[in-house]
Amino acid sequence: MTTGTGTKVGTINIQEAVVGSNEGQRDFGALSKKLEPKQNELKSQNDELESLQKQLQTQGDKLNEDARASLVKQIETKKKSFDRAVQDAQEDYQNQSKEIFQRILQKMAPVIVKHAQNSGFGMIVDTSNPWPQSPVLWYGEGGDITKAVVDAYNTQSGVPAPAAAGAAAKPAAPKPAAPKPAAPKSTEPPK
C-alpha cells in the first residue's frame, strides 16, 4: 500500500464522487429505469389499498357485519402483500445500488490515491456523512478534492456525460440507500 508523503489533509465526499461521476449517473439512472415497472406496480397496489381503506371509512357503518369483516380482511391481506413487496423492492434496489457503488469505487480508488499523491496530500478523509456520524468536525473547501477526482475519473473512464434529458430526469431517481446518501458540505462548525 502506498502511503502519502505530503503534510496536507484533504477531503472527498465519496458518495458524491461515485454517484456524480458520468459512470455513476449512467448506471444509477439505468437502475432506476430498470426498476420503474416495479415502482409503477407498487403505486398501483398502493392506490388499490387506499381505495379499499376509503371505502371502509365512508361505507363501513352502512355495511352488514359480514360485508364489513370481509372488507377489513381484504384490506389486511392486501396491506401485508404490499408491505412485503415494498420491502423486497427496497432490498433489491439497495443490493443493486451497493453493487454499482462498489464497482465504481474500486475503479475510482487508484484515481483518488494518484491525485492525492500528486497534490501533496498525506491523508484524505471521507466527508460523506456529517458530524457526529463522522469524526470530521470541520473542513475547509480548499482541501476538498471531490470535483478534481470526478473530473479525472470521467476522463479516465471514457464514459460520456449523460444527455441533457437524462439530467432532467435524475432528481426523480431515488438515491442509493446503502451506503448512506451524501451530506451537504459544511464549512462551519456545528452549533
XYZ file of C-alpha atoms in Angstrom:
191
model
C 0.000 0.000 0.000
C 1.351 3.395 -0.930
C 1.370 5.987 1.828
C 1.025 9.726 1.412
C 4.173 11.777 1.604
C 2.642 15.246 1.977
C 1.573 17.001 5.132
C -1.793 18.333 3.940
C -5.096 16.669 4.810
C -7.674 16.590 2.054
C -11.341 15.670 1.960
C -13.525 13.836 -0.506
C -17.219 13.074 -0.445
C -17.022 9.503 -1.756
C -20.788 9.224 -2.130
C -20.942 12.393 -4.210
C -17.903 11.373 -6.261
C -19.226 7.928 -7.205
C -22.834 8.964 -7.840
C -21.760 12.196 -9.560
C -19.342 10.572 -11.977
C -20.539 10.058 -15.544
C -20.469 6.298 -14.977
C -22.412 6.652 -11.704
C -25.053 8.857 -13.300
C -25.378 6.426 -16.201
C -25.545 3.263 -14.069
C -27.803 4.604 -11.301
C -30.072 6.104 -13.991
C -30.225 2.728 -15.745
C -31.072 1.051 -12.425
C -33.919 3.498 -11.830
C -35.249 2.848 -15.346
C -34.932 -0.914 -14.825
C -36.921 -0.750 -11.591
C -39.558 1.674 -12.923
C -42.081 -1.096 -13.775
C -41.866 -2.379 -10.187
C -42.393 1.171 -8.860
C -45.470 1.523 -11.077
C -46.775 -1.836 -9.854
C -46.293 -0.770 -6.219
C -48.047 2.531 -6.882
C -50.975 0.634 -8.386
C -51.145 -1.692 -5.358
C -50.999 1.307 -3.013
C -53.783 3.086 -4.911
C -55.958 -0.043 -4.674
C -55.257 -0.337 -0.948
C -56.087 3.338 -0.354
C -59.321 2.924 -2.314
C -60.379 -0.011 -0.132
C -59.481 1.902 3.049
C -61.502 4.895 1.860
C -64.415 2.575 1.085
C -64.232 1.213 4.641
C -64.176 4.734 6.094
C -67.103 6.006 4.047
C -69.284 2.884 3.958
C -68.105 0.862 6.965
C -71.006 1.770 9.226
C -73.516 1.081 6.418
C -72.245 -2.439 5.677
C -73.622 -5.512 7.409
C -71.243 -7.317 9.792
C -70.151 -9.983 7.247
C -69.504 -7.464 4.443
C -67.549 -5.204 6.800
C -65.473 -8.114 8.140
C -64.780 -9.269 4.578
C -63.612 -5.795 3.556
C -61.379 -5.489 6.645
C -59.835 -8.900 5.913
C -59.291 -7.931 2.254
C -57.533 -4.712 3.353
C -55.325 -6.603 5.849
C -54.335 -9.211 3.234
C -53.537 -6.591 0.589
C -51.610 -4.487 3.131
C -49.422 -7.459 4.123
C -48.774 -8.266 0.480
C -47.998 -4.620 -0.307
C -45.648 -4.245 2.678
C -43.717 -7.379 1.635
C -43.479 -6.167 -1.964
C -42.182 -2.753 -0.814
C -39.577 -4.390 1.434
C -38.460 -6.723 -1.381
C -38.210 -3.802 -3.825
C -36.190 -1.741 -1.340
C -33.797 -4.631 -0.681
C -33.410 -5.263 -4.412
C -32.646 -1.574 -5.058
C -30.209 -1.414 -2.135
C -28.365 -4.545 -3.234
C -28.061 -3.419 -6.850
C -27.079 0.125 -5.781
C -24.410 -1.232 -3.479
C -23.003 -3.395 -6.288
C -22.835 -0.400 -8.657
C -21.292 1.784 -5.948
C -18.620 -0.782 -5.025
C -17.746 -1.481 -8.675
C -17.212 2.205 -9.449
C -15.418 2.877 -6.158
C -12.916 0.086 -6.871
C -12.054 1.740 -10.179
C -12.042 5.238 -8.655
C -9.766 4.419 -5.681
C -6.496 4.497 -7.689
C -7.523 7.875 -9.156
C -8.028 9.222 -5.620
C -4.621 7.928 -4.490
C -2.843 9.305 -7.559
C -4.479 12.728 -7.229
C -3.694 12.879 -3.504
C -0.042 11.954 -4.049
C 0.388 14.381 -6.956
C -1.158 17.180 -4.871
C 0.983 16.601 -1.772
C -1.710 15.207 0.498
C -0.666 12.931 3.346
C -4.235 11.894 4.128
C -7.686 12.032 2.537
C -10.782 11.875 4.755
C -14.287 10.925 3.567
C -16.911 13.584 4.327
C -19.954 11.687 3.001
C -21.516 11.648 6.456
C -21.878 14.799 8.553
C -20.599 15.086 12.090
C -21.386 13.381 14.546
C -21.708 10.246 12.335
C -18.263 11.121 11.009
C -15.219 12.070 13.058
C -14.745 15.126 10.791
C -15.987 18.125 12.743
C -14.985 20.836 10.271
C -13.106 21.172 6.999
C -12.333 23.977 4.610
C -13.414 23.819 0.993
C -9.822 24.324 -0.202
C -8.857 20.768 0.659
C -11.882 19.101 -0.982
C -10.733 17.001 -3.942
C -14.161 15.583 -4.877
C -14.605 17.543 -8.123
C -10.989 17.053 -9.220
C -11.256 13.289 -8.675
C -14.597 13.079 -10.520
C -13.151 15.037 -13.444
C -10.042 12.815 -13.565
C -12.134 9.657 -13.266
C -14.534 10.775 -16.012
C -11.576 11.390 -18.327
C -10.000 8.030 -17.489
C -13.241 6.020 -17.733
C -14.192 7.401 -21.138
C -17.877 7.313 -20.139
C -19.586 10.342 -21.720
C -21.626 12.772 -19.658
C -25.344 11.908 -19.593
C -27.583 13.612 -22.133
C -29.478 16.710 -21.031
C -32.763 14.747 -20.953
C -31.192 12.281 -18.511
C -30.052 15.140 -16.283
C -33.614 16.479 -16.085
C -34.908 13.071 -15.007
C -32.100 12.499 -12.488
C -33.683 14.232 -9.458
C -36.654 11.842 -9.638
C -34.336 8.847 -9.272
C -34.032 7.585 -5.725
C -30.648 7.903 -4.072
C -28.854 4.747 -3.070
C -29.820 3.678 0.378
C -26.605 1.871 1.104
C -24.173 3.425 1.560
C -25.693 6.478 3.140
C -26.650 9.405 0.917
C -24.299 12.320 0.520
C -24.484 15.108 3.016
C -24.016 18.738 2.102
C -20.519 20.080 2.682
C -20.136 22.251 5.714
C -17.598 24.961 6.225
C -18.974 25.986 9.597
C -18.605 24.060 12.842
C -21.793 22.633 14.379
C -23.608 24.885 16.820
